[in-house]
Every structure is written in C-alpha cells, then in structure tokens.
Short mmCIF file of C-alpha atoms in Angstrom, two decimals:
data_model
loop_
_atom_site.label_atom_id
_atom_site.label_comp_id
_atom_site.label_asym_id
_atom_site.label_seq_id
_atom_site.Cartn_x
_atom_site.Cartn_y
_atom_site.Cartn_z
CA UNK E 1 2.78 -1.23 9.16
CA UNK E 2 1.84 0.74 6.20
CA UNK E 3 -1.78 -0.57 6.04
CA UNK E 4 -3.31 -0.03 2.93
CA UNK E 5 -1.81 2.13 0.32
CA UNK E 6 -3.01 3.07 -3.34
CA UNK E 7 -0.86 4.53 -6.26
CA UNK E 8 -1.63 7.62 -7.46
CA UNK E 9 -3.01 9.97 -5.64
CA UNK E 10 -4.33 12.25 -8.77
CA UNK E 11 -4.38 11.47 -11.81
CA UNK E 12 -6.16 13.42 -15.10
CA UNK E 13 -6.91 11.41 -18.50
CA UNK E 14 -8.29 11.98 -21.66
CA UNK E 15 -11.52 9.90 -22.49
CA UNK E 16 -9.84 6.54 -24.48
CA UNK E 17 -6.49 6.57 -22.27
CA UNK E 18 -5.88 3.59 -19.73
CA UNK E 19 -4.42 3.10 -16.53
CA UNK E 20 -3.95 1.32 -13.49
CA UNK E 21 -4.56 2.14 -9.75
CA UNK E 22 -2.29 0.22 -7.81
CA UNK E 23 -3.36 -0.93 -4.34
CA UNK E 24 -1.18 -2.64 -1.29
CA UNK E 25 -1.70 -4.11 1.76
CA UNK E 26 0.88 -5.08 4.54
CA UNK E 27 -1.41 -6.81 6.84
CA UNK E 28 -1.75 -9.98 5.19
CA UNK E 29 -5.32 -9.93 4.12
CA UNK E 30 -7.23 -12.17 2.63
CA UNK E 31 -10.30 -10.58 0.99
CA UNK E 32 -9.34 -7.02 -0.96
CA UNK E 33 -11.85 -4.61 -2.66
CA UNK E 34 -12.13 -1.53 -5.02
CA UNK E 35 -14.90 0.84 -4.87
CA UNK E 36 -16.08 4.29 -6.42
CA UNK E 37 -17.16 6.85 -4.61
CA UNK E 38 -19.35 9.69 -6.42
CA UNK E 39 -21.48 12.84 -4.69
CA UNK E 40 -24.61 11.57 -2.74
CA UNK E 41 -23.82 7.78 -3.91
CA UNK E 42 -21.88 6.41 -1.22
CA UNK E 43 -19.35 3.52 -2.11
CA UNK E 44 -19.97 1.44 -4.66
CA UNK E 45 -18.06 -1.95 -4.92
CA UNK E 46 -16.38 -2.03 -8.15
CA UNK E 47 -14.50 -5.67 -7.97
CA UNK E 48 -13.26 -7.57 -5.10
CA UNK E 49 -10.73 -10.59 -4.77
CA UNK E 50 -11.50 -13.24 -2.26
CA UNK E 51 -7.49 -14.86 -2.46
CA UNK E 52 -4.46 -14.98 -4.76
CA UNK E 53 -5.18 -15.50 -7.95
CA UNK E 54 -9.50 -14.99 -7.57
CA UNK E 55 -11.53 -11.84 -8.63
CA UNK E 56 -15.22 -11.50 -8.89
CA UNK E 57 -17.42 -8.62 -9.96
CA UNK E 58 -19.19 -6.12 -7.96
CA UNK E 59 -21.89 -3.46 -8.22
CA UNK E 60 -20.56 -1.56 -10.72
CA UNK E 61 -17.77 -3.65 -12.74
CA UNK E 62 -18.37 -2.30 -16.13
CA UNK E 63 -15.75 -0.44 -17.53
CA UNK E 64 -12.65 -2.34 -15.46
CA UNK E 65 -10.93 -4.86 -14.91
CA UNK E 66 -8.92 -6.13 -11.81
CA UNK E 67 -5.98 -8.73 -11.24
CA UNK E 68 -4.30 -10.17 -8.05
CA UNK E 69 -1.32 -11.92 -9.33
CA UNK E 70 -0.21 -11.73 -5.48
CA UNK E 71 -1.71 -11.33 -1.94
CA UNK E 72 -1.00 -8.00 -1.27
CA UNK E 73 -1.78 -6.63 -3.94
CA UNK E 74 -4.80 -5.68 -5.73
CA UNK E 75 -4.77 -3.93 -9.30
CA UNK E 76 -7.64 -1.53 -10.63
CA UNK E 77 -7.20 -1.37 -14.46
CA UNK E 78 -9.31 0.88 -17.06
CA UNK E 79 -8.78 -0.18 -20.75
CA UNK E 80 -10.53 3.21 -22.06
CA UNK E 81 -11.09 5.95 -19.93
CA UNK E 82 -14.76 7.35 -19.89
CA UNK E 83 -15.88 10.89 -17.88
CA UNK E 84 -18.25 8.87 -16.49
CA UNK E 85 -15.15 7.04 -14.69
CA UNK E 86 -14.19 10.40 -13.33
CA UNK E 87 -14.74 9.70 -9.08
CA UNK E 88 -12.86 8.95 -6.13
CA UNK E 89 -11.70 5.25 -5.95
CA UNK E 90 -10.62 3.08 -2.76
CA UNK E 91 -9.41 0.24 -2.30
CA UNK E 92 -9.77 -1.46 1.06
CA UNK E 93 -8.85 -5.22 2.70
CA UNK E 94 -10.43 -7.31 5.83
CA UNK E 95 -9.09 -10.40 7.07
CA UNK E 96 -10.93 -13.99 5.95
CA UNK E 97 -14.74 -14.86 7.13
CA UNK E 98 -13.98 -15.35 10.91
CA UNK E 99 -11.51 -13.09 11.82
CA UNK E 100 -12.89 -9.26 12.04
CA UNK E 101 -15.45 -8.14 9.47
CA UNK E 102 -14.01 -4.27 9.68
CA UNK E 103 -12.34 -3.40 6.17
CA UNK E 104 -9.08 -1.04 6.22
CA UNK E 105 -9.88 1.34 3.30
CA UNK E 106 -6.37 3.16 1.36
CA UNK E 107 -6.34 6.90 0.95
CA UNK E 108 -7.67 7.12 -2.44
CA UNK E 109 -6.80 8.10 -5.76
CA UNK E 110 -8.85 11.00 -7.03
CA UNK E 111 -9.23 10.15 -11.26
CA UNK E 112 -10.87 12.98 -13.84
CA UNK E 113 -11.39 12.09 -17.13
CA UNK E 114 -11.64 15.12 -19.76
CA UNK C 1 -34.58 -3.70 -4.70
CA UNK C 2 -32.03 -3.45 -1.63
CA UNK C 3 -31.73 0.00 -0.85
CA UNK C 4 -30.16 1.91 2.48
CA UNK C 5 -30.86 5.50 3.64
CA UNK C 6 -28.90 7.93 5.76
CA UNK C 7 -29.99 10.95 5.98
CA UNK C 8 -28.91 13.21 2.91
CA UNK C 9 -28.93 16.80 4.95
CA UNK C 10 -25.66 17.57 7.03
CA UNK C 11 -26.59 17.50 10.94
CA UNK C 12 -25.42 20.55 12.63
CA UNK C 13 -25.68 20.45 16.62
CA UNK C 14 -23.80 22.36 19.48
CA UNK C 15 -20.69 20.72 21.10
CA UNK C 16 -21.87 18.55 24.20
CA UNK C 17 -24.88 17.95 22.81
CA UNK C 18 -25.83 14.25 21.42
CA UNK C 19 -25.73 13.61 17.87
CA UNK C 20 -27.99 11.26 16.11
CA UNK C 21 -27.68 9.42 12.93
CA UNK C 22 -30.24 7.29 10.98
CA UNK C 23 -29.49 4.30 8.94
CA UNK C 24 -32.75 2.87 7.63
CA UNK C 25 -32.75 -0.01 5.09
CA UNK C 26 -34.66 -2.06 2.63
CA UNK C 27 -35.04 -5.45 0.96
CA UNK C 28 -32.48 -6.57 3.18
CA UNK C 29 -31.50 -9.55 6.10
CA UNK C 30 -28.28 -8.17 7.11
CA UNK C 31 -26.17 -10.43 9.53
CA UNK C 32 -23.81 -7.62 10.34
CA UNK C 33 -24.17 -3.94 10.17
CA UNK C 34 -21.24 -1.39 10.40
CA UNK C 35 -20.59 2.42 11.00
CA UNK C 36 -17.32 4.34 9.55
CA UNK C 37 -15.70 7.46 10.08
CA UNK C 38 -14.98 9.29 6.64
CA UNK C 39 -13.20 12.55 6.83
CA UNK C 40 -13.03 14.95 4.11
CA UNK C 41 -10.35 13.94 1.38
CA UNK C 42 -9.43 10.20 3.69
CA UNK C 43 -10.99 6.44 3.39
CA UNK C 44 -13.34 5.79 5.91
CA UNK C 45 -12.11 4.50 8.95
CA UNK C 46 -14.61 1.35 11.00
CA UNK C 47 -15.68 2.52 13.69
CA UNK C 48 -18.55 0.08 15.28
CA UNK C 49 -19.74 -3.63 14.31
CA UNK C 50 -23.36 -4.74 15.37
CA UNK C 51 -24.38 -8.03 14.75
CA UNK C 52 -28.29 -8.65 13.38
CA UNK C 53 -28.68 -10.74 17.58
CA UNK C 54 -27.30 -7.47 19.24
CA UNK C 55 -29.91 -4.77 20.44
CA UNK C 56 -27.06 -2.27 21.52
CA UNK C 57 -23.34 -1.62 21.17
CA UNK C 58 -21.24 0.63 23.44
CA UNK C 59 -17.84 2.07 22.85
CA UNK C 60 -16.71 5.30 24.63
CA UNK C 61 -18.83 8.08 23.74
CA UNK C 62 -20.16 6.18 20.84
CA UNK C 63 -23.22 3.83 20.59
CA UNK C 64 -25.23 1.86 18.11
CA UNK C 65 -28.86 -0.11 18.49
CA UNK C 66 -29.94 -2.08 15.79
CA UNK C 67 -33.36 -2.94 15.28
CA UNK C 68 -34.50 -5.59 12.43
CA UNK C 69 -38.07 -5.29 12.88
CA UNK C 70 -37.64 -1.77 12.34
CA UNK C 71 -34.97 -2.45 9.76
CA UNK C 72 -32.84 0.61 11.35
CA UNK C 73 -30.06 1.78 13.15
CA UNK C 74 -29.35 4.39 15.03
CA UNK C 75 -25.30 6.06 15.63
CA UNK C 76 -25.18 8.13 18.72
CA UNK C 77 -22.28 10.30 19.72
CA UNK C 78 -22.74 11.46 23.17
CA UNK C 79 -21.13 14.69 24.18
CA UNK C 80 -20.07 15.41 21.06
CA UNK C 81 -16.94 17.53 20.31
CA UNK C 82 -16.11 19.37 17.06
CA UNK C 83 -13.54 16.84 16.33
CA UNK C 84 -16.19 14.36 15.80
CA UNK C 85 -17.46 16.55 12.91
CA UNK C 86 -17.01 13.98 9.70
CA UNK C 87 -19.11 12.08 7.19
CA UNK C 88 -20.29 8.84 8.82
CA UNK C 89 -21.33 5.93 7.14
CA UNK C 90 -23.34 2.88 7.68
CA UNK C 91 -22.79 -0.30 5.55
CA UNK C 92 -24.73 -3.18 5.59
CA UNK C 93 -23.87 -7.06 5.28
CA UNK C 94 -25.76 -8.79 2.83
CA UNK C 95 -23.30 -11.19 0.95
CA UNK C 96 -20.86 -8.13 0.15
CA UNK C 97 -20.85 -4.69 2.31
CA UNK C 98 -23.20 -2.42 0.92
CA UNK C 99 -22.78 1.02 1.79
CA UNK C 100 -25.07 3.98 2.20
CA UNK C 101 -24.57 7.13 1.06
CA UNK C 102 -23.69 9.17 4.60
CA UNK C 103 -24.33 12.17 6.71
CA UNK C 104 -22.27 14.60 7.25
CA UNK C 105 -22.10 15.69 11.13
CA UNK C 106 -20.92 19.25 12.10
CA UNK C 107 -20.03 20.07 16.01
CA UNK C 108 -19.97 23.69 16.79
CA UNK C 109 -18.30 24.60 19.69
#
C-alpha cells in the first residue's frame, strides 16, 4: 500500500494563479482532510470530507475550495493564489467513527506564492 | 476561546536520559487526545491515543498520562536515543482534531 500520497511536491505561483493539490489514499478511508502548516502555528484544518461526494469547512477555509468526486481522493483547489497561501499543506485520512481515530498524514506539498 | 500549548522552546537533553513534553489546553472537553511524530520535511506520523477515562498509556519506551482536571498531558520518552530527536505534536479531539503547535526534541548522544 501506498498510503497517502499528495501531488506536487513543490510548487511556486504568482499571486492570482490557481491550482490544485491532489491527494490519494489506498486504504479505503472514509473521513479525508487538508491542513496548513505555517512556523509556530501547528496544523490548521483547512477542509475535510466526511464520504464521497461530502465536504465541510474547517479552521481556515477561506481562500479554497475542495471536491471529492471519489473515495480516494481528495482535491485542494486555490482559485487565486495569495502569499499569504504560501505554507506547507497535508492532506491526511482515518478510517470512519469506530474504527481507529489515528489519521495517516501524505508527505506534503510545499506551495510559495510570489 | 479553545486554545492548546506545547511548549514553543526546542528541548535538548542527553541520550538515556527521559524526555518530557507538555501539552496543556484550554476551553476544551476532549474525548480523545493524540501525540505524533513529525520529522523535519515528513507528515506527522500517530504515535499514541489516550482516551479522556485513561490516566496512563504505555507503549515501549513511550508513555502518556492525561489529566482533565489539570487539562494536561504529559509525553515521556524514556531512555531516549538521538533517533527520537523530532517535532512532536499533541492534537486534541473536540469535534475535529485540533492540533498544537509542537516541540521540537533534540537527543545528544
């Protein structure tokens, strides 16, 4: 198993461009989750999908938007690209309430914004 | 407001010595509370789950206590090697997982 993977690794943008982080998970998971991570702020939860087809905000959702058109997979879109946006991003999956509460976090894609 | 505190300044200690981390929180009733593993450049990796009925958790050289009436948990590493040295985290369950903000351990041999 792959576990969780995200796609890119690095990216750079100009402030205005868009993109889209692209997260995966071979473990079947139910529940999936993007966060930021910044210097001395920890993670912050960004958007999180509780199924197929379900997405709800988190902490800090300004700024993004998020689709799960299919189970494993769990998409992390910016319309227009801010500095502000520059951080570390993860995504990370856990089974359903009742299984194991421990979330598998990807690698990360590291994002700058000039 | 909810808030959670680890200790902000990197903990530097001698291998086979004990480390100690501090996870203190706020404003919170957590049902669940969890320690990672981050190394630098990674995700963070779970490493312990203590549940809000548990006192203590054991696993190897690793063990948690979790005290509500305090509203804090401690992360021990006993006989700690310099391959422990990481950024741990503790996140806290209180609807969604709310993380703190880490301390970064360092094991000197």
């Amino acid at each position: 198993n792959a576990g969780v993977t995200q796609t890119p690794k690095f990216r750079v943008l100009k402030t205005g461009q868009s993109m889209t982080l692209l997260c995966a998970q071979d473990m079947n998971h139910e529940y999936m989750y993007w966060y930021r991570q910044d210097p001395g702020m920890g993670l912050r939860l960004i958007h999180y999908s509780v199924g197929e087809g379900t997405t709800a905000k988190g902490e800090v959702p300004d700024g993004y938007n998020v689709s799960r058109l299919k189970k494993q997979n769990f998409l992390l879109g910016l319309e227009s690209a801010a500095p502000s946006q520059t951080s570390v991003y993860f995504c990370a999956s856990r089974p359903p309430t009742g299984g194991s509460y421990e979330q598998y976090f990807g690698p990360g894609t590291r994002l700058t914004v000039t | 407001s909810q808030k959670i505190e680890q200790n902000s300044e990197a903990l530097n200690i001698q291998e086979g010595k004990t480390a100690t981390l501090t996870c203190n929180y706020t404003n919170y009733s957590p049902a669940y509370l969890q320690w990672y593993r981050q190394d630098p450049g990674r995700g963070p990796v779970f490493l312990l789950l203590i549940r809000e009925n548990e006192k203590e958790k054991r696993k190897e050289r690793l063990k948690v206590t979790f005290d509500t009436t305090l509203k804090q948990s401690l992360f021990h590493i006993t006989a700690s090697q310099p391959a422990d040295s990481a950024t741990y985290l503790c996140a806290l369950e209180g609807g969604k997982l709310i993380f703190g903000q880490g301390t970064e351990l360092s094991v000197k041999p």
